[in-house]
Structure formats: structure tokens, C-alpha cells
Short mmCIF file of C-alpha atoms in Angstrom, two decimals:
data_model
loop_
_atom_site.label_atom_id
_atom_site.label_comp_id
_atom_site.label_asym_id
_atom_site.label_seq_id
_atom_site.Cartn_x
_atom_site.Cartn_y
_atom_site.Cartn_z
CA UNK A 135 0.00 0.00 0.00
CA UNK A 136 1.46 3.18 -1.15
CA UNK A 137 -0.17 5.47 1.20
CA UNK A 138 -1.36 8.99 0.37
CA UNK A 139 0.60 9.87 -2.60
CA UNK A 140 1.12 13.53 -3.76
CA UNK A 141 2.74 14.99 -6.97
CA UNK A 142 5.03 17.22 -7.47
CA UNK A 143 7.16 17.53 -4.04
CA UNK A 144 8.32 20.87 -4.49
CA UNK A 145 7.29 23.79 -6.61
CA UNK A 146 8.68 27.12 -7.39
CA UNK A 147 6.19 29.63 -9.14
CA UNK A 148 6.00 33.25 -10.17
CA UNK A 149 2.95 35.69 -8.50
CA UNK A 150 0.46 35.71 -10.39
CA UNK A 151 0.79 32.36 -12.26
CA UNK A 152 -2.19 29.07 -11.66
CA UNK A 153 -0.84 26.06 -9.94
CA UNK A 154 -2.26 22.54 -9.68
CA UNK A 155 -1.16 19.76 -7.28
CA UNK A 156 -2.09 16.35 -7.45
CA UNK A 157 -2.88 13.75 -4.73
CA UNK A 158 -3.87 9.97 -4.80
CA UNK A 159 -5.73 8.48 -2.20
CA UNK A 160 -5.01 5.04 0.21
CA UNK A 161 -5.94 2.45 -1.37
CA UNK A 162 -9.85 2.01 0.24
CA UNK A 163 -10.26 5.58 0.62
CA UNK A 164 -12.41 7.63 -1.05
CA UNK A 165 -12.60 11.04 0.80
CA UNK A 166 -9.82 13.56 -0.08
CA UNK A 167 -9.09 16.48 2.27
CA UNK A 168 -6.29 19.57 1.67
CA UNK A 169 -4.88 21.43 4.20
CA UNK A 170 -2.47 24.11 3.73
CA UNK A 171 0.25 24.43 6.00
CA UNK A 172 2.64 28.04 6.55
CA UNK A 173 5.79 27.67 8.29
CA UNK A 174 5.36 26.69 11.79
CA UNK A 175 1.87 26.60 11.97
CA UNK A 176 -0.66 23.63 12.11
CA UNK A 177 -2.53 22.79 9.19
CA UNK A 178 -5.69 24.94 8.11
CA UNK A 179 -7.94 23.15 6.11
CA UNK A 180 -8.92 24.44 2.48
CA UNK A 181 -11.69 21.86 1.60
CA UNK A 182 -13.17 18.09 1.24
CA UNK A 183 -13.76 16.09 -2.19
CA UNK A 184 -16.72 13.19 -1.33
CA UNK A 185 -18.20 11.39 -4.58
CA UNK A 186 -16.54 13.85 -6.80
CA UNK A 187 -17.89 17.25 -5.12
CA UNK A 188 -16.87 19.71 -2.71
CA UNK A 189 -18.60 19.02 1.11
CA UNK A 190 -16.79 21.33 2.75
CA UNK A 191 -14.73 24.48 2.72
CA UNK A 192 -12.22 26.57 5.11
CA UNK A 193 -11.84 30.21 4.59
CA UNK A 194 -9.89 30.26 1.62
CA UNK A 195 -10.79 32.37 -1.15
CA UNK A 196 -12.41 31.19 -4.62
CA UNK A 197 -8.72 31.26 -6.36
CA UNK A 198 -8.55 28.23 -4.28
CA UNK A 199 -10.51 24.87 -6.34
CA UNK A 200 -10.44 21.64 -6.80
CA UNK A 201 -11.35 18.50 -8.34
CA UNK A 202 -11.99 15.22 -7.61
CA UNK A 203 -12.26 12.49 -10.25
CA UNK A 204 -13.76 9.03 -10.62
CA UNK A 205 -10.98 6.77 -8.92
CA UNK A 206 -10.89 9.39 -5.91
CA UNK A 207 -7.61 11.07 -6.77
CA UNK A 208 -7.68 14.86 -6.40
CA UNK A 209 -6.22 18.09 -7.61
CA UNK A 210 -5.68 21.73 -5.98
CA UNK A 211 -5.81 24.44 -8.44
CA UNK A 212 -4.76 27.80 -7.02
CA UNK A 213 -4.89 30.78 -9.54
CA UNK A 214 -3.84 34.17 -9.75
CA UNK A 215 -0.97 33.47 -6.88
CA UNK A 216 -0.03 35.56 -4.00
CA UNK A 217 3.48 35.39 -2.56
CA UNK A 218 1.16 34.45 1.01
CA UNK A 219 0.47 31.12 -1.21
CA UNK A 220 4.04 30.11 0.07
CA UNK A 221 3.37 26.74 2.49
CA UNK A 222 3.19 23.37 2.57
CA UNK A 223 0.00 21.74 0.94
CA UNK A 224 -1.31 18.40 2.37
CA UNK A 225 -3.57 16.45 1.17
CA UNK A 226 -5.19 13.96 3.59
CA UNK A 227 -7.65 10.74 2.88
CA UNK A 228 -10.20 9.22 4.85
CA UNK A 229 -12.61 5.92 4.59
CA UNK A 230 -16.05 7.10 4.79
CA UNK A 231 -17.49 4.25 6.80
CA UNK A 232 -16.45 5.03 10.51
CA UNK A 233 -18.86 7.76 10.85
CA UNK A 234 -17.91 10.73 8.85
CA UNK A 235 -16.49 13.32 11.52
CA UNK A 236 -14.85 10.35 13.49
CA UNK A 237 -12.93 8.87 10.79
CA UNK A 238 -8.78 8.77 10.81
CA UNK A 239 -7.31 10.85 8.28
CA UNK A 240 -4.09 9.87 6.90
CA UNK A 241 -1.61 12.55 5.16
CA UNK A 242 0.95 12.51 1.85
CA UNK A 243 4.39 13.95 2.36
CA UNK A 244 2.99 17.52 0.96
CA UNK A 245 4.05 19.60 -1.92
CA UNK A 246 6.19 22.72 -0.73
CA UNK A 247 4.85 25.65 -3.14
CA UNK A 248 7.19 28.45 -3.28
CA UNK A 249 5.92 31.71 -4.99
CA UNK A 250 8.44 34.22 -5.42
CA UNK B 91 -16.49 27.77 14.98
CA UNK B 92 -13.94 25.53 15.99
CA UNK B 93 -11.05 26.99 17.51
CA UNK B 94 -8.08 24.47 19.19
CA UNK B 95 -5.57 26.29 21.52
CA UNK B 96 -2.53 23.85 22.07
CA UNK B 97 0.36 24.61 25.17
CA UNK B 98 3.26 24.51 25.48
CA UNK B 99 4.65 26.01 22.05
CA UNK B 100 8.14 24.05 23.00
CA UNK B 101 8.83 21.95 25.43
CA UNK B 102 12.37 20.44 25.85
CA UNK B 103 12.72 16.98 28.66
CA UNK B 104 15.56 14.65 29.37
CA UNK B 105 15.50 11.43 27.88
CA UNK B 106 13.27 9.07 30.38
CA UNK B 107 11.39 11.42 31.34
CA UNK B 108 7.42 12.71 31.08
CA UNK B 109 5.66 14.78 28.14
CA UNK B 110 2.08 15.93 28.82
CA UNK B 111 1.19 18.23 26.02
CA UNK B 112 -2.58 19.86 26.16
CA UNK B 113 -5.15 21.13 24.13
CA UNK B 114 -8.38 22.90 24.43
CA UNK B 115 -11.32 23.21 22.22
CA UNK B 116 -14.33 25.20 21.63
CA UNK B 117 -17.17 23.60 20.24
CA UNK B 118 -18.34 20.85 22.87
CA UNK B 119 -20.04 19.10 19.98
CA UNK B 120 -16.36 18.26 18.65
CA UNK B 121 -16.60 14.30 18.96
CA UNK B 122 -12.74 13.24 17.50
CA UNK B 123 -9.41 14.01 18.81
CA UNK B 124 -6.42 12.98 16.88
CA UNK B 125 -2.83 13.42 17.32
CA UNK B 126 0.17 13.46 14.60
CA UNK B 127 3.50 13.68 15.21
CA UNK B 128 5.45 15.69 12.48
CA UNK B 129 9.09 15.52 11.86
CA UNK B 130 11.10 18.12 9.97
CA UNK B 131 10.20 17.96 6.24
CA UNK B 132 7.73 14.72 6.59
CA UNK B 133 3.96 14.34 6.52
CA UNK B 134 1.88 14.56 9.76
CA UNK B 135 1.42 10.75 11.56
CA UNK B 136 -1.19 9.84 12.90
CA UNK B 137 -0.03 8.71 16.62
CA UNK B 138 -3.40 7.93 18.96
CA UNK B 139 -7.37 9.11 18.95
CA UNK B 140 -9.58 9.78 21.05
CA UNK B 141 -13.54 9.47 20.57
CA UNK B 142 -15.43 11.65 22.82
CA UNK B 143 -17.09 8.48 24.35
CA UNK B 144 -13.75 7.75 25.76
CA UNK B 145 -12.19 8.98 28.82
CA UNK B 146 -8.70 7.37 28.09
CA UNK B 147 -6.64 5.47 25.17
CA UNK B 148 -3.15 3.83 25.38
CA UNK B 149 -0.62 2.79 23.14
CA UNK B 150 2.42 1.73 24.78
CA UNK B 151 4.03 4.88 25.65
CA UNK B 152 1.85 7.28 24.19
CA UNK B 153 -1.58 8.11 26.38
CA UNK B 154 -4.45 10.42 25.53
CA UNK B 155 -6.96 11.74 28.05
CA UNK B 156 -10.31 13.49 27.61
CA UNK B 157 -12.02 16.19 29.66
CA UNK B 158 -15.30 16.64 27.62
CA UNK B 159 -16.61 18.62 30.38
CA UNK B 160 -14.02 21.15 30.85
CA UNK B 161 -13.45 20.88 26.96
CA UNK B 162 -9.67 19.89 27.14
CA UNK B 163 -7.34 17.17 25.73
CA UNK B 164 -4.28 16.03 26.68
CA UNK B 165 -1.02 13.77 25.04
CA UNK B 166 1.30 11.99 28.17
CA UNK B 167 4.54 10.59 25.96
CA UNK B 168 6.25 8.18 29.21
CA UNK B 169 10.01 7.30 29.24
CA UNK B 170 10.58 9.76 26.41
CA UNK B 171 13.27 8.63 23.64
CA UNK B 172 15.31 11.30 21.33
CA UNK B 173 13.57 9.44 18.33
CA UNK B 174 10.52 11.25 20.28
CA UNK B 175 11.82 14.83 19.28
CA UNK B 176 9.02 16.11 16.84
CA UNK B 177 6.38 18.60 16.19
CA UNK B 178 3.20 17.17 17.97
CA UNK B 179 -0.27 18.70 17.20
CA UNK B 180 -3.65 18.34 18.35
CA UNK B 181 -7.12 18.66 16.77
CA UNK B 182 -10.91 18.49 16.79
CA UNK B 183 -13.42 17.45 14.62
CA UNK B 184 -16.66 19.28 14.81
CA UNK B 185 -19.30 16.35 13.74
CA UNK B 186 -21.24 18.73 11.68
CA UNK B 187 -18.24 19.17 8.86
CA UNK B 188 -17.34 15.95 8.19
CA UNK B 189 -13.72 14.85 9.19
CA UNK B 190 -12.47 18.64 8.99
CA UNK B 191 -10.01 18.82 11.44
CA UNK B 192 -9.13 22.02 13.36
CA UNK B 193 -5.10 22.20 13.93
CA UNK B 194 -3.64 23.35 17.01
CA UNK B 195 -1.05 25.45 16.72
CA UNK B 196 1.73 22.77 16.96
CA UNK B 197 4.00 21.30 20.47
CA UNK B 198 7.86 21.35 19.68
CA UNK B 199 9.14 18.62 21.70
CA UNK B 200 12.70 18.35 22.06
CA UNK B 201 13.83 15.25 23.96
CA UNK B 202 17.88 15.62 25.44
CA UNK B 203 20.07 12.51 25.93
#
């Protein structure tokens, strides 16, 4: 099992340029979370991907959207990009089953964006 | 909304010793409590849970208590190692969103040999 894989690991981009990272699920799970996370701070959470739509969103602004497709993979699509947009973005998956709020949710190894 | 306040921000202990790291939340319908452990440049693990129809859970060394009346959480790490040196965070899950979880602000634990 190959965990919670995300693609790519690091990124550098220019302000003002769209960006979109990718994330694959654990294998069974078919919720897909992202969190973004600044430099010593915990992870705030952007939104959640269910059966191909959006359930839920933090306070992130609409250059912030996503996607989730058939097999449960995900992407983050950030446009119009703010040197803030600088952090770690994780994407976390979950099995449905457990009772929504109460299930575990396991994290990829992130991709660092760096906008400069 | 949910809002977790985690304490201490750092908190350095000799090797063999204690770790009690707490958290308090806001929302007292908040029914999940997980903990990840977060070294430098790696993904957050998960490390223990708590359900809020649970007092107490342990995993060998690692312990988690919950207060559901006084809204509070807390993380006991016994007989501490150096391979315990790690970011540690806390969070809630407000049933009403799903498994959103609300981030503490992060525990640097530093454990000296």
C-alpha cells in the first residue's frame, strides 16, 4: 500500500501564475481532504472532495478549487498566486465508513509551493 | 467555529522522562481528537485518537486523556526517547463538517540525551 501519494514535491512559481497539485488516495479511501500548511503553523484546512464534489470548505478564497475524479484522486488548483500562497499543501484521505467526523485521516508527504 | 488552543509552544525533557502536552477546544459538539507527530520535512502521523465516548486510550508509551466537560485534551509521551523529538499537534473534529479537522497550533518537543 502506497499510502497517500502527492505529486510534485516541491514547486517554485512566479505571483500571479495558476498552480495545480495532485494527490492519490489510500488504497480504500475515497474522501480527499487539503490542508495548507505556513511555516510553523498547524494545518488549516482548504476543503473536502466526497463522490466527486466539494462538502466542505475553510476560509480560503475562490482562487482556491479543486477536483476530484472518478478513482478518488484529487487536484488543488490555485490561480492568480499571492506570494502568502508560500506553504506546505497536504492532502489527507479518509474511509467514509467510521462515521464521517470520526474517521482517521491519513496525510501525503505535501508539496512545498514556493511563490516568489 | 472551531477553535483548538494547544500549550506549550516548545517543550524540551531529558531522555526518560514525562511529556504531557494539552489542548483545548471550543465547540463541545467536537466528537474526534487525533494526534500526529510531524518531523522536519515529513507528513503529519497519525499517533493515537480519542472518541469523545472515551475517557482514556493507550498505546504503549503514548496516552491520551479526555475532559469533555471542561473541553480539554491532553497527550502523556512516558520514558521519552530522542527518536521522540518532533512537532506534535492536536485537533478536533466538529461532527457537523465531516472529518475537517481544526489544527492546534503545533507542540515542539525536544527530547535531550
Amino acid at each position: 500500500d502506497a499510502g497517500v501519494t502527492q505529486s510534485p514535491t516541491h514547486l517554485i512559481k512566479t505571483r500571479g501564475q495558476q498552480v495545480t497539485l495532485r494527490c492519490s488516495p489510500k488504497s480504500g479511501h475515497d474522501t480527499v481532504s487539503w490542508y495548507q500548511q505556513a511555516l510553523g503553523q498547524g494545518p488549516q484546512f482548504i476543503f473536502q472532495y466526497y463522490e466527486e464534489e466539494e462538502r466542505q470548505r475553510g476560509n480560503f478564497p475562490d482562487r482556491f478549487s479543486g477536483h476530484q475524479f472518478p478513482n478518488y484522486s484529487s487536484e488543488l488548483n490555485v490561480n492568480a498566486l499571492l506570494l502568502g500562497d508560500s506553504a506546505l499543501y497536504l492532502c489527507a484521505s479518509s474511509p467514509r465508513g467510521t462515521g464521517s467526523s470520526q474517521a482517521e485521516a491519513f496525510f501525503g508527504q505535501g508539496t512545498r509551493l514556493t511563490v516568489v | 467555529g472551531e477553535n483548538v488552543e494547544q500549550h506549550p509552544s516548545t517543550l524540551s525533557v531529558q531522555e526518560g522522562d514525562s511529556a504531557v502536552i494539552k489542548c483545548t477546544y471550543s465547540d463541545s459538539a467536537s466528537n474526534y481528537f487525533p494526534w500526529y507527530k510531524q518531523e522536519l520535512g515529513k507528513r503529519p502521523q497519525l499517533i493515537i485518537d480519542i472518541r469523545s465516548n472515551v475517557g482514556e486510550k493507550k498505546d504503549q508509551r503514548i496516552a491520551v486523556t479526555l475532559n469533555k466537560t471542561a473541553k480539554h485534551f491532553s497527550l502523556h509521551i512516558t520514558e521519552t526517547q530522542p527518536e521522540d523529538s518532533a512537532v506534535y499537534f492536536c485537533a478536533a473534529t466538529p461532527p457537523e463538517y465531516g472529518n475537517k479537522l481544526v489544527f492546534g497550533a503545533g507542540t515542539i518537543l525536544r527530547v535531550k540525551s
